[in-house]
XYZ file of C-alpha atoms in Angstrom:
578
model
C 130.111 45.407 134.199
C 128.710 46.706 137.379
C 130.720 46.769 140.751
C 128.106 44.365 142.040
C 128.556 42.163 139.317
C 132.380 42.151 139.384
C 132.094 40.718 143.197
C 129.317 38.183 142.475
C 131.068 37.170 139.493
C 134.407 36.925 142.143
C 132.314 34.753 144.155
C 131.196 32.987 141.132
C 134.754 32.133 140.801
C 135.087 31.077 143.810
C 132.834 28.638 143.858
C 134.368 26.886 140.451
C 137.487 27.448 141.080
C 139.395 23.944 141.806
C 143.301 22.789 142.965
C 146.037 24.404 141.015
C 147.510 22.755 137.607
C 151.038 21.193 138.478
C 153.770 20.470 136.555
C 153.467 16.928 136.558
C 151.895 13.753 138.491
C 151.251 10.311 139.254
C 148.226 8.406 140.869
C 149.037 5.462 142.669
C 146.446 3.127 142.898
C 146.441 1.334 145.858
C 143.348 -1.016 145.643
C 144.029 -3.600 148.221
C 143.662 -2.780 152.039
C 146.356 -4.308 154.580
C 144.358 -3.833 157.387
C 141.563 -1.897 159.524
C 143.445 -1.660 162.797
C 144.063 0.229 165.883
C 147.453 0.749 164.193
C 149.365 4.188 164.423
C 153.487 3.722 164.975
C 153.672 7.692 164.784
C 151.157 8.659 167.187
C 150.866 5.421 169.753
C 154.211 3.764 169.425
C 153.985 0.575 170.904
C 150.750 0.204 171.975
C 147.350 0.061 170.292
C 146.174 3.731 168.956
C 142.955 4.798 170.190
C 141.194 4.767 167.014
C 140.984 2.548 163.947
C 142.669 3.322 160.539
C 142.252 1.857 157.101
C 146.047 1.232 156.118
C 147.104 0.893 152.716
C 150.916 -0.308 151.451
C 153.350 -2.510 152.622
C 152.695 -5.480 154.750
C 155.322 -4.911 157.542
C 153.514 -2.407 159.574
C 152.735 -2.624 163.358
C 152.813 -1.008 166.656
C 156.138 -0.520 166.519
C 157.593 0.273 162.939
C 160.487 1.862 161.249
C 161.552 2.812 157.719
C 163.661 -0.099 157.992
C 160.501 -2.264 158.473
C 158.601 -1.284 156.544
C 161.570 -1.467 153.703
C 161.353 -5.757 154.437
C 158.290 -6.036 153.481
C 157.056 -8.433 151.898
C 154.302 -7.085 149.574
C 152.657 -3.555 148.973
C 148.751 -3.340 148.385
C 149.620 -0.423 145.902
C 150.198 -0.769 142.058
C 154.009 0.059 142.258
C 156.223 -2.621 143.703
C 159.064 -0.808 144.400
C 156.963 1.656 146.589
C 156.527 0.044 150.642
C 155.412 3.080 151.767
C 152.608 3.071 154.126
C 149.379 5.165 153.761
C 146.291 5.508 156.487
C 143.641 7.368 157.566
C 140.414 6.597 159.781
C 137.305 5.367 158.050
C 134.251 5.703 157.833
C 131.405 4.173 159.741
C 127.162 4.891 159.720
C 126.213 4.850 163.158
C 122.485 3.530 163.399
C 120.266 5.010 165.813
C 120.287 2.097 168.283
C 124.120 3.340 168.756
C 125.437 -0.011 166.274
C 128.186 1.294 164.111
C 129.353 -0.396 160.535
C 131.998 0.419 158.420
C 131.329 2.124 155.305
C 132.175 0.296 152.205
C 135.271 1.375 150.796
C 135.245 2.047 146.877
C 138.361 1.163 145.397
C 140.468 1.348 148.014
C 142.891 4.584 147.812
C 144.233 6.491 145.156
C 147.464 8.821 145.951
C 148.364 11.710 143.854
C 151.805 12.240 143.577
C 152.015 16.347 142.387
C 155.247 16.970 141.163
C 154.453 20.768 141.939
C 158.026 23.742 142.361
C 161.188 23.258 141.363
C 164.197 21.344 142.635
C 161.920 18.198 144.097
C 163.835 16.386 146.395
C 163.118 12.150 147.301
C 161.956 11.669 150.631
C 164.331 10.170 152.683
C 165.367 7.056 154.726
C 163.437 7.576 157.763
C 160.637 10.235 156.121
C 157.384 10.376 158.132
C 154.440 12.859 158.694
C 150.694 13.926 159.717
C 148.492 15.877 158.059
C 145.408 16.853 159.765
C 144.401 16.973 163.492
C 142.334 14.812 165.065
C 141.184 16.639 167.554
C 139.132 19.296 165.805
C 135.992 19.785 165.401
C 135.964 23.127 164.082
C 136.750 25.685 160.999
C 137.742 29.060 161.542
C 137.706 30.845 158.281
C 135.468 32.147 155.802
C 132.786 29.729 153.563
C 133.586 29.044 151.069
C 137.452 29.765 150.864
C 137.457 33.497 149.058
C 139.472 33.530 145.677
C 143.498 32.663 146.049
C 144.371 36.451 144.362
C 142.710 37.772 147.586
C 144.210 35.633 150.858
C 145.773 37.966 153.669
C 147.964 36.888 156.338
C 145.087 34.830 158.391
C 144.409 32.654 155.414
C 147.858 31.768 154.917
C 149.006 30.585 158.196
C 149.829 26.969 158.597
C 146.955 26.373 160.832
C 144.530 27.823 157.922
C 146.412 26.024 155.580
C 146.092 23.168 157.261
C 142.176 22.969 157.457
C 141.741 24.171 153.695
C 143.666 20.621 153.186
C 140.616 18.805 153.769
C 138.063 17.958 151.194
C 134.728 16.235 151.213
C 133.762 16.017 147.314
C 130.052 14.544 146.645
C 129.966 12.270 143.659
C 127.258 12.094 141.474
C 128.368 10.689 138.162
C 126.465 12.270 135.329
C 123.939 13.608 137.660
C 125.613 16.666 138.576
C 128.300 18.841 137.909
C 131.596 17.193 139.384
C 132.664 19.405 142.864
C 136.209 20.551 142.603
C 138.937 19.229 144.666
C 139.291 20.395 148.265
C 135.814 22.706 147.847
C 134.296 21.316 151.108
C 136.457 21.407 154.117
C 133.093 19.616 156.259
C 131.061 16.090 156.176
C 127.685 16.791 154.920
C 124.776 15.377 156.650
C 123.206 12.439 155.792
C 119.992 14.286 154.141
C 122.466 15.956 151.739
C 124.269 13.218 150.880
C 121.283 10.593 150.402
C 120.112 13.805 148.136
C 123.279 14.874 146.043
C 125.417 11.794 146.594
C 124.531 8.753 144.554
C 128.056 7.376 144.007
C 129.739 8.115 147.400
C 131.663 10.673 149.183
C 135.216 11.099 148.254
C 137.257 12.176 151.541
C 140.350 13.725 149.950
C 143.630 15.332 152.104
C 146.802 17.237 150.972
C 149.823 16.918 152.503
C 152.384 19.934 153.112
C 155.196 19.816 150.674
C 157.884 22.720 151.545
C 160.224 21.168 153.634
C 163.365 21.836 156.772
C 165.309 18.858 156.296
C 164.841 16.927 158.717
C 163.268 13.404 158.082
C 160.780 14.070 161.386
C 159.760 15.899 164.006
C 158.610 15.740 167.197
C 154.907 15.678 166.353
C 155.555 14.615 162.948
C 154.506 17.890 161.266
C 156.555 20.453 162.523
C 159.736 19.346 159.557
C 157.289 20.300 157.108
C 154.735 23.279 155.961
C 151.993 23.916 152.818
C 153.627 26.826 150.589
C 151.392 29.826 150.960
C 148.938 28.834 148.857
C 147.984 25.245 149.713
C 149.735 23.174 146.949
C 151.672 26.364 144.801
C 153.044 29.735 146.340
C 156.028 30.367 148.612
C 157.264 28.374 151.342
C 157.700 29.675 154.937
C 160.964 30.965 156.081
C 163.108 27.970 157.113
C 161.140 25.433 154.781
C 163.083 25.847 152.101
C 163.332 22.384 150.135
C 160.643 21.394 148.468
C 159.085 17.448 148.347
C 156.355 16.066 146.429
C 153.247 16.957 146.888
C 150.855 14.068 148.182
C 147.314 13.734 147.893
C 144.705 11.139 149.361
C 141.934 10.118 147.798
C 139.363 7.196 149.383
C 135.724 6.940 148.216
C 133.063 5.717 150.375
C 129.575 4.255 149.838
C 127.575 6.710 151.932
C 124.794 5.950 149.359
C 124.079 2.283 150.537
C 123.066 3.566 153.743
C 119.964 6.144 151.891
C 116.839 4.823 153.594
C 118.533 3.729 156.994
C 118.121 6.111 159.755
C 121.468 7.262 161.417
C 124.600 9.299 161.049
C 128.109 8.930 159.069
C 130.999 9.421 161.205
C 134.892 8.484 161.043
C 136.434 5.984 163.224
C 138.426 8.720 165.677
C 134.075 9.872 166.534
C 134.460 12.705 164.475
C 130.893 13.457 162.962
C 132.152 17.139 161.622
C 134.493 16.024 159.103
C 136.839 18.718 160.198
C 139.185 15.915 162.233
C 139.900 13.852 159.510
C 143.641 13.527 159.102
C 145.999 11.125 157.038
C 149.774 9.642 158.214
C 152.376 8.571 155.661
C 155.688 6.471 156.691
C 158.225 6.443 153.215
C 158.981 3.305 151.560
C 160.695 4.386 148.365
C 164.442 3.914 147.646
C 165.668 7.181 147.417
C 167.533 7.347 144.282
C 164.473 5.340 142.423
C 162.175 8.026 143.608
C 164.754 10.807 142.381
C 164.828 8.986 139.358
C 160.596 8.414 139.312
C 160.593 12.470 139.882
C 162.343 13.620 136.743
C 160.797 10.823 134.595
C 157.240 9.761 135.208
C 155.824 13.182 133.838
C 153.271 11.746 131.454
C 150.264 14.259 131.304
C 147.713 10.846 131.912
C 149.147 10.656 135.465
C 148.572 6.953 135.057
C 151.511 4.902 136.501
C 151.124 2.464 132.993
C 152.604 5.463 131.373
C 155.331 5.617 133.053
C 158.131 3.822 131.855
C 160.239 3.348 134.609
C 156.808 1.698 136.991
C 155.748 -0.318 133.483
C 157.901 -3.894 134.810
C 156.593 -3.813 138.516
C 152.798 -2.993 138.548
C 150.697 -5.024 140.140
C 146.925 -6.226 139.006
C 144.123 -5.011 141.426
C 143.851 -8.789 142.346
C 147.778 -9.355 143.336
C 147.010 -5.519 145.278
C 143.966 -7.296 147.352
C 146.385 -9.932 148.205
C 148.815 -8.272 150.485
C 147.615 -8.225 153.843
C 149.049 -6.868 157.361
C 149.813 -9.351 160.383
C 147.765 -7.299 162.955
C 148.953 -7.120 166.471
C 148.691 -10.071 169.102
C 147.029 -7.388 171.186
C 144.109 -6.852 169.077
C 144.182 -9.623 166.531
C 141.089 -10.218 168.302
C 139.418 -7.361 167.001
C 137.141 -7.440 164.184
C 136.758 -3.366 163.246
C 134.920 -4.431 160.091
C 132.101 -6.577 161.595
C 129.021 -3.870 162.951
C 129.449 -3.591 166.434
C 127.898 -1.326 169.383
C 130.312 1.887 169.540
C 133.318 2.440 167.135
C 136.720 0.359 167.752
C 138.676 1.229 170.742
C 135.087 2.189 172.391
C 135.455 5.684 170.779
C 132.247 7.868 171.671
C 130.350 9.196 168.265
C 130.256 12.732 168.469
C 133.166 13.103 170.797
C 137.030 13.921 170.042
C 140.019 11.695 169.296
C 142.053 11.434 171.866
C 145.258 10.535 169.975
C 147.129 14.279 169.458
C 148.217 15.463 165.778
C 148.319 19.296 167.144
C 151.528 20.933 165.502
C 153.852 23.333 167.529
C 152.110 26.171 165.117
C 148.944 24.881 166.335
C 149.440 25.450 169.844
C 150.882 28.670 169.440
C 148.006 29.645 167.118
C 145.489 28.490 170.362
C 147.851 30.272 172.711
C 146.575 33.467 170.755
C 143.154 32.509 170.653
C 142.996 31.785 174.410
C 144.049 35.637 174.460
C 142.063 36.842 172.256
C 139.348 35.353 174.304
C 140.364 36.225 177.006
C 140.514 40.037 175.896
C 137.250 39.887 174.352
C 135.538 38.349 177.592
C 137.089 41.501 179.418
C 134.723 43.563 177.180
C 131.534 41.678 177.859
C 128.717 43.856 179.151
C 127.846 43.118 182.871
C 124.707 40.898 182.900
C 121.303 42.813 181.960
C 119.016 41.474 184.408
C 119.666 40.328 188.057
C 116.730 37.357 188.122
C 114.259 35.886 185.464
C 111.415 38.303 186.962
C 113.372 41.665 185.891
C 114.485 39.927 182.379
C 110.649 39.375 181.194
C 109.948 42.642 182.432
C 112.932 43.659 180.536
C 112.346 42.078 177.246
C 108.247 43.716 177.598
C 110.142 47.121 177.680
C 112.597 46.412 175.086
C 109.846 45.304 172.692
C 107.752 48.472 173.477
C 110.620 50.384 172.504
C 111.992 48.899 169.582
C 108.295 49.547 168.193
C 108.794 53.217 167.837
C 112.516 52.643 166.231
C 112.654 51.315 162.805
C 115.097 48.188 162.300
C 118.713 48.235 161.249
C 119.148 47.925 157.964
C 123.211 48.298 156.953
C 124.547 45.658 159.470
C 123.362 42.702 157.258
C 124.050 39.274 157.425
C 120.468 37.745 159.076
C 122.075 34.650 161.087
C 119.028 32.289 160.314
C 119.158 29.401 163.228
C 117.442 26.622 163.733
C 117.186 24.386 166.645
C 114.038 22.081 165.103
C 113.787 20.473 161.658
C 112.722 23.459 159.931
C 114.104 24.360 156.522
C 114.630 27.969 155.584
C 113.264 28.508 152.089
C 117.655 30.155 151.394
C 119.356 27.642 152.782
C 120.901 24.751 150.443
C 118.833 21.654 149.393
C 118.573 18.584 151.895
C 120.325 20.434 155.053
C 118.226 21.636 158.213
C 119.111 24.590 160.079
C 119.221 26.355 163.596
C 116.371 28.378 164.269
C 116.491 30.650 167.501
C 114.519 33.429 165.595
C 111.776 33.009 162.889
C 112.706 35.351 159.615
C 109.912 36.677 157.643
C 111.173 34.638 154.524
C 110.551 31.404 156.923
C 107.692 31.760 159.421
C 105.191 33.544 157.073
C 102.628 35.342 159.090
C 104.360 34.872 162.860
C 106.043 37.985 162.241
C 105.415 40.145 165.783
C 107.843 38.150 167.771
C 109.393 40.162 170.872
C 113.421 40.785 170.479
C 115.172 37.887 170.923
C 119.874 37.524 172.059
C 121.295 35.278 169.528
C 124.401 33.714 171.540
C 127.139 32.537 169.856
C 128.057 30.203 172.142
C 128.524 30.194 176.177
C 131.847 32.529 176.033
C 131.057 35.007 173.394
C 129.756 38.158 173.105
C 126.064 38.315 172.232
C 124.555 39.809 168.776
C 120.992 41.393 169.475
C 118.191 41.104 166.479
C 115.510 43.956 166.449
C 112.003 42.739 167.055
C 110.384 41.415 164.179
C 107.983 44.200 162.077
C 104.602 43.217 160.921
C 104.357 41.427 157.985
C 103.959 44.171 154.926
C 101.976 43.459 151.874
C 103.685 41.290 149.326
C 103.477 45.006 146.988
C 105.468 47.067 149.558
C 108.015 44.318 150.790
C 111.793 44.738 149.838
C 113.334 41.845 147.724
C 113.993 38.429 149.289
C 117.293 37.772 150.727
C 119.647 35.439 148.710
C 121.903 33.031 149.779
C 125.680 33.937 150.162
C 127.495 31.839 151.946
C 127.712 29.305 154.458
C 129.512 29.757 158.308
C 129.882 27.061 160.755
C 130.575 26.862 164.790
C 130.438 24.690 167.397
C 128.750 23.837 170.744
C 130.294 21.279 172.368
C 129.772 18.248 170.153
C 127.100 20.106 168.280
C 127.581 21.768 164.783
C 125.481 24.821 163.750
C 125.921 25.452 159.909
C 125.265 29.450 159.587
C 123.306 30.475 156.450
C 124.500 34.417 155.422
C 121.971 36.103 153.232
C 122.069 39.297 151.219
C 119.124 41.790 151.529
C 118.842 44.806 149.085
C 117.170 47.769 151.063
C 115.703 51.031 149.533
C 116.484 54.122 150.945
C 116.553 57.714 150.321
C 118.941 60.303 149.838
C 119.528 60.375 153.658
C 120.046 56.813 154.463
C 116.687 56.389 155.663
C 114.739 53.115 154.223
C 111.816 53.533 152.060
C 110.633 50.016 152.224
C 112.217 48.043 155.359
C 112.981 44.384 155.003
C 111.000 42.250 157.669
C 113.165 40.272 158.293
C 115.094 41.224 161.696
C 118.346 42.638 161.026
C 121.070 41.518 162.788
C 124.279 43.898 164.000
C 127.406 42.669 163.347
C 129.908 43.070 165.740
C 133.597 44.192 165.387
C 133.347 46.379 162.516
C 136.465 47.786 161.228
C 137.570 50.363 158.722
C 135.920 51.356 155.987
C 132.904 49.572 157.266
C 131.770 52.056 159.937
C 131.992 55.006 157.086
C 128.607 56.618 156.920
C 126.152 54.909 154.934
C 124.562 57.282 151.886
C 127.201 59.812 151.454
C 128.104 61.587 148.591
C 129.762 58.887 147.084
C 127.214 56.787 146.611
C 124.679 60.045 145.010
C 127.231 60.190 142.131
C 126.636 56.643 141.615
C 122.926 57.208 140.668
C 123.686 60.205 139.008
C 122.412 62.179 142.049
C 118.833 61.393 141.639
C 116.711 60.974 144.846
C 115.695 56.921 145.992
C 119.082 54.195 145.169
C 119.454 50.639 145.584
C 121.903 49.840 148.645
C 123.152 46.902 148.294
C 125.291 44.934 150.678
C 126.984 41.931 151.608
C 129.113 40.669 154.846
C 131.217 37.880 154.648
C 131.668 36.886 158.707
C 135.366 36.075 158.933
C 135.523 33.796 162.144
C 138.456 33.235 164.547
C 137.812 30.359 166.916
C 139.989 28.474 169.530
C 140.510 25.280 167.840
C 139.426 23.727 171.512
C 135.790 25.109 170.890
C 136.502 28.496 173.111
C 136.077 31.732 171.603
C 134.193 32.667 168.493
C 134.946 36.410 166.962
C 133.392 37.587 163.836
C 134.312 40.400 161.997
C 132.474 41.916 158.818
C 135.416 42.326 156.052
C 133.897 42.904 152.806
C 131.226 44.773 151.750
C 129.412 45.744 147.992
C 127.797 48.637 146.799
């Protein structure tokens, strides 16, 4: 097998590869729905949260409540009896285009995998609560899609990495389609790729962090605990040494009843990206029962029916429906199922939560990125042109000049954008894309366009493309570009999905290209390493036997680090193929 071949088949790998086998497990079906409320006792105590939640679990459950509450009550909307613990999350809504939202139908209510995953489990507490997620972002600073496990460095396994890899986004298409593994897609498709790929819903799935200090809470409710290395398997942080169960949510909604409406999908807290869903989980188990559930409900089905210990206390889904929450006085007016102008609480669409989930490692993690930034913008070139006048004359001069100097060809990805409804002919079925610049592979014959800045966003250094080369004949052109993998940033409440594309470029024994692609070439900035060697060194003679013309083949991955607050953006090319 080829060297090329080894990495695509690596990134084959990637793509299959799906969560880790555990030990042992349970799913708890929890088909009956308390409440959609403005309920959230860990965020907002006290008061009415800011966004609405679909809650799931026992019935004693309000502004204001405590193991011990939730312990009394008096029913549980899950299968188990003897489990009172609560579950939430926000739902989902489709916002039509006259600004009326409606909550997505919710397709069997929750499921939560219980992953009996490391040794020495311990039962969660009296008084056990936590977040997973944040809220607040709107943003994912790592590579697409998540690179093989065997090859994660130190930025993929911080908390705050480990923390957005928890989110999945899983497209259902029963016999249609090849099933997507869990936790593949860490975004919310659009609504052209879901009315496209989607027929039986979107499953919005979330892992919670199972190495564990101790303590039964924290401050922010996440700091007590912390995802092993690896996201469910792996080693735990230093000071996280106990190890709990392992929970996973699982909630299916019916984005494909909404096909031919015209609109947008977006959870309760006005999150449209998909990248602020988060979950919240108060315990409800007896302590020694759980111990006890732990070392004995280890059937390979992972149904609870199996188990022997649940067998005498499940619950039908029609005794599950029956179990509801007494919401609030304050907002037992509220109806957050009914459509309705807005989202509950008057949340904006498009805009951020305002109810914080960010983890002490979070804000130290921004605290670096606000340096970072900070260092980078101390960089930035001085501005180019003093008034619009010089800059067209400018841009005349640069074009004149970039005629007589053939185009880049080793600093590949092309960054296709798109700012209309154009499709590029790489890109994945059903999704539009940013286009600032016209490739060859997408506007055909307008190939003589002048050299345009391709900003990353308002605080970032800029990446320059080359101007545009005729158009050669189809006999003479290099090989299309192929699709490699998807990035993503953000622009306010605006996100641009990235497409990265692999071109293969002749050259000769010096490096210089025989055929040039015409598509632009775009530099990438930050190289490091081994990636500024020389292109077309000895090296890579030996691998063609030393004859004269070889295929150069080569691939970037952009690795992105990006203030979670929508700051910064800092790409670095890490991988390359020959």
């Amino acid at each position: 097998m080829s060297p090329f071949s080894s990495i695509m088949w690596m990134f084959m790998l990637t793509l299959l590869g799906t969560i880790q086998t555990v030990n042992a497990f349970w799913r708890l079906p929890c088909q009956g729905r308390t409440a959609v409320a403005r309920i959230d006792p860990l965020v907002q105590f006290g008061r009415p949260s800011n966004h609405a939640h679909v809650i799931h679990g026992g019935n004693k459950f309000g502004f204001s409540s405590t193991y011990a509450d939730v312990m009394d009550s008096d029913c549980t909307s899950c299968a188990v009896k003897e489990d009172k613990s609560i579950y939430w999350t926000p739902g989902l809504h489709f916002k039509y285009e006259n600004g009326e939202t409606e909550l997505v139908e919710q397709k069997g209510g929750m499921l939560v995998y219980y992953l009996l995953n490391g040794e020495n489990l311990e039962p969660f507490p009296p008084g056990f609560q936590m977040i997973a997620g944040e809220t607040d972002r709107r943003n994912f600073t790592l590579p697409v899609p998540d690179p093989p496990k065997s090859s994660w460095g130190d930025e993929d396994k911080t908390q705050s990495a480990l923390r957005q890899k928890a989110l999945g986004f899983n497209c259902l298409w029963y016999g249609g389609r090849e099933n997507e593994p869990t936790l593949y897609r860490h975004f919310m498709p659009d609504k052209a790729y879901l009315d496209a790929n989607c027929r039986n819903g979107l499953r919005l799935e979330l892992l919670f962090p199972s190495c564990w200090n101790g303590e039964p809470d924290s401050k922010d409710h996440m700091s007590h605990v912390a995802y092993p290395d690896l996201g469910l398997t792996g080693k735990c942080p230093e000071g996280f040494n106990k190890r709990i169960v392992s929970l996973l949510y699982e909630t299916i909604w019916d984005t494909y009843a909404f096909k031919d409406k015209k609109g947008e999908f977006v959870l309760s807290n006005g999150d449209t990206t998909g990248y602020g869903y988060h979950a919240d989980f108060i315990n409800g188990w007896d302590p020694k029962f759980l111990a006890q559930a732990i070392k004995t409900c280890t059937n390979d089905s992972g149904n609870v029916q199996d188990c022997p210990l649940f067998k005498p206390g499940l619950q039908s889904e029609a005794e599950q429906k029956k179990c509801k929450t007494t919401v609030p006085d304050a907002i037992k007016d509220e109806d957050c199922e009914k459509k309705m102008q807005g989202l509950p609480g008057k949340v904006v669409p498009g805009g951020k939560g305002s109810d914080k989930h960010d983890s002490d490692d979070d804000k130290k993690d921004d605290k670096k990125d606000d340096k970072k930034g900070e260092d980078d913008d101390k960089k930035k070139p001085k501005k180019k042109y003093a008034n619009d006048d010089e800059q067209d004359k400018g841009k005349k001069a640069d074009a004149e000049q970039a005629k007589e100097q053939p185009a880049e060809t080793t600093t590949v990805p092309t960054l296709s954008h798109s700012a209309a409804s154009t499709t590029v002919s790489n890109a994945p079925p059903g999704i539009d894309i940013l286009n600032i610049e016209k490739s060859a592979s997408a506007a055909g014959a307008d190939a003589s366009s002048p050299s345009t800045t391709t900003t990353t966003s308002s605080s970032t250094t800029s990446t320059t493309a080359s101007t545009t080369p005729a158009v050669t004949p189809a006999e003479n052109r290099s090989p299309p570009p192929s699709f490699v993998s998807t990035l993503y940033r953000t622009e306010g409440n605006k996100v641009i999905q990235i497409y990265v594309v692999q071109h293969t470029v002749s050259v000769d024994e010096k490096g210089n290209p025989i055929n040039p692609t015409p598509t632009p070439a775009v530099k990438a900035d930050n190289v490091q390493g081994d990636d500024k060697k020389k292109e077309g060194g000895d090296d890579d003679k030996k691998k063609d036997g030393g004859s004269g013309a070889y295929m150069h083949k080569r691939a970037h991955i952009a690795k992105r680090h990006q203030n979670a607050r929508g700051g910064h953006i800092h790409q670095h090319v890490r991988r390359h193929q020959h």
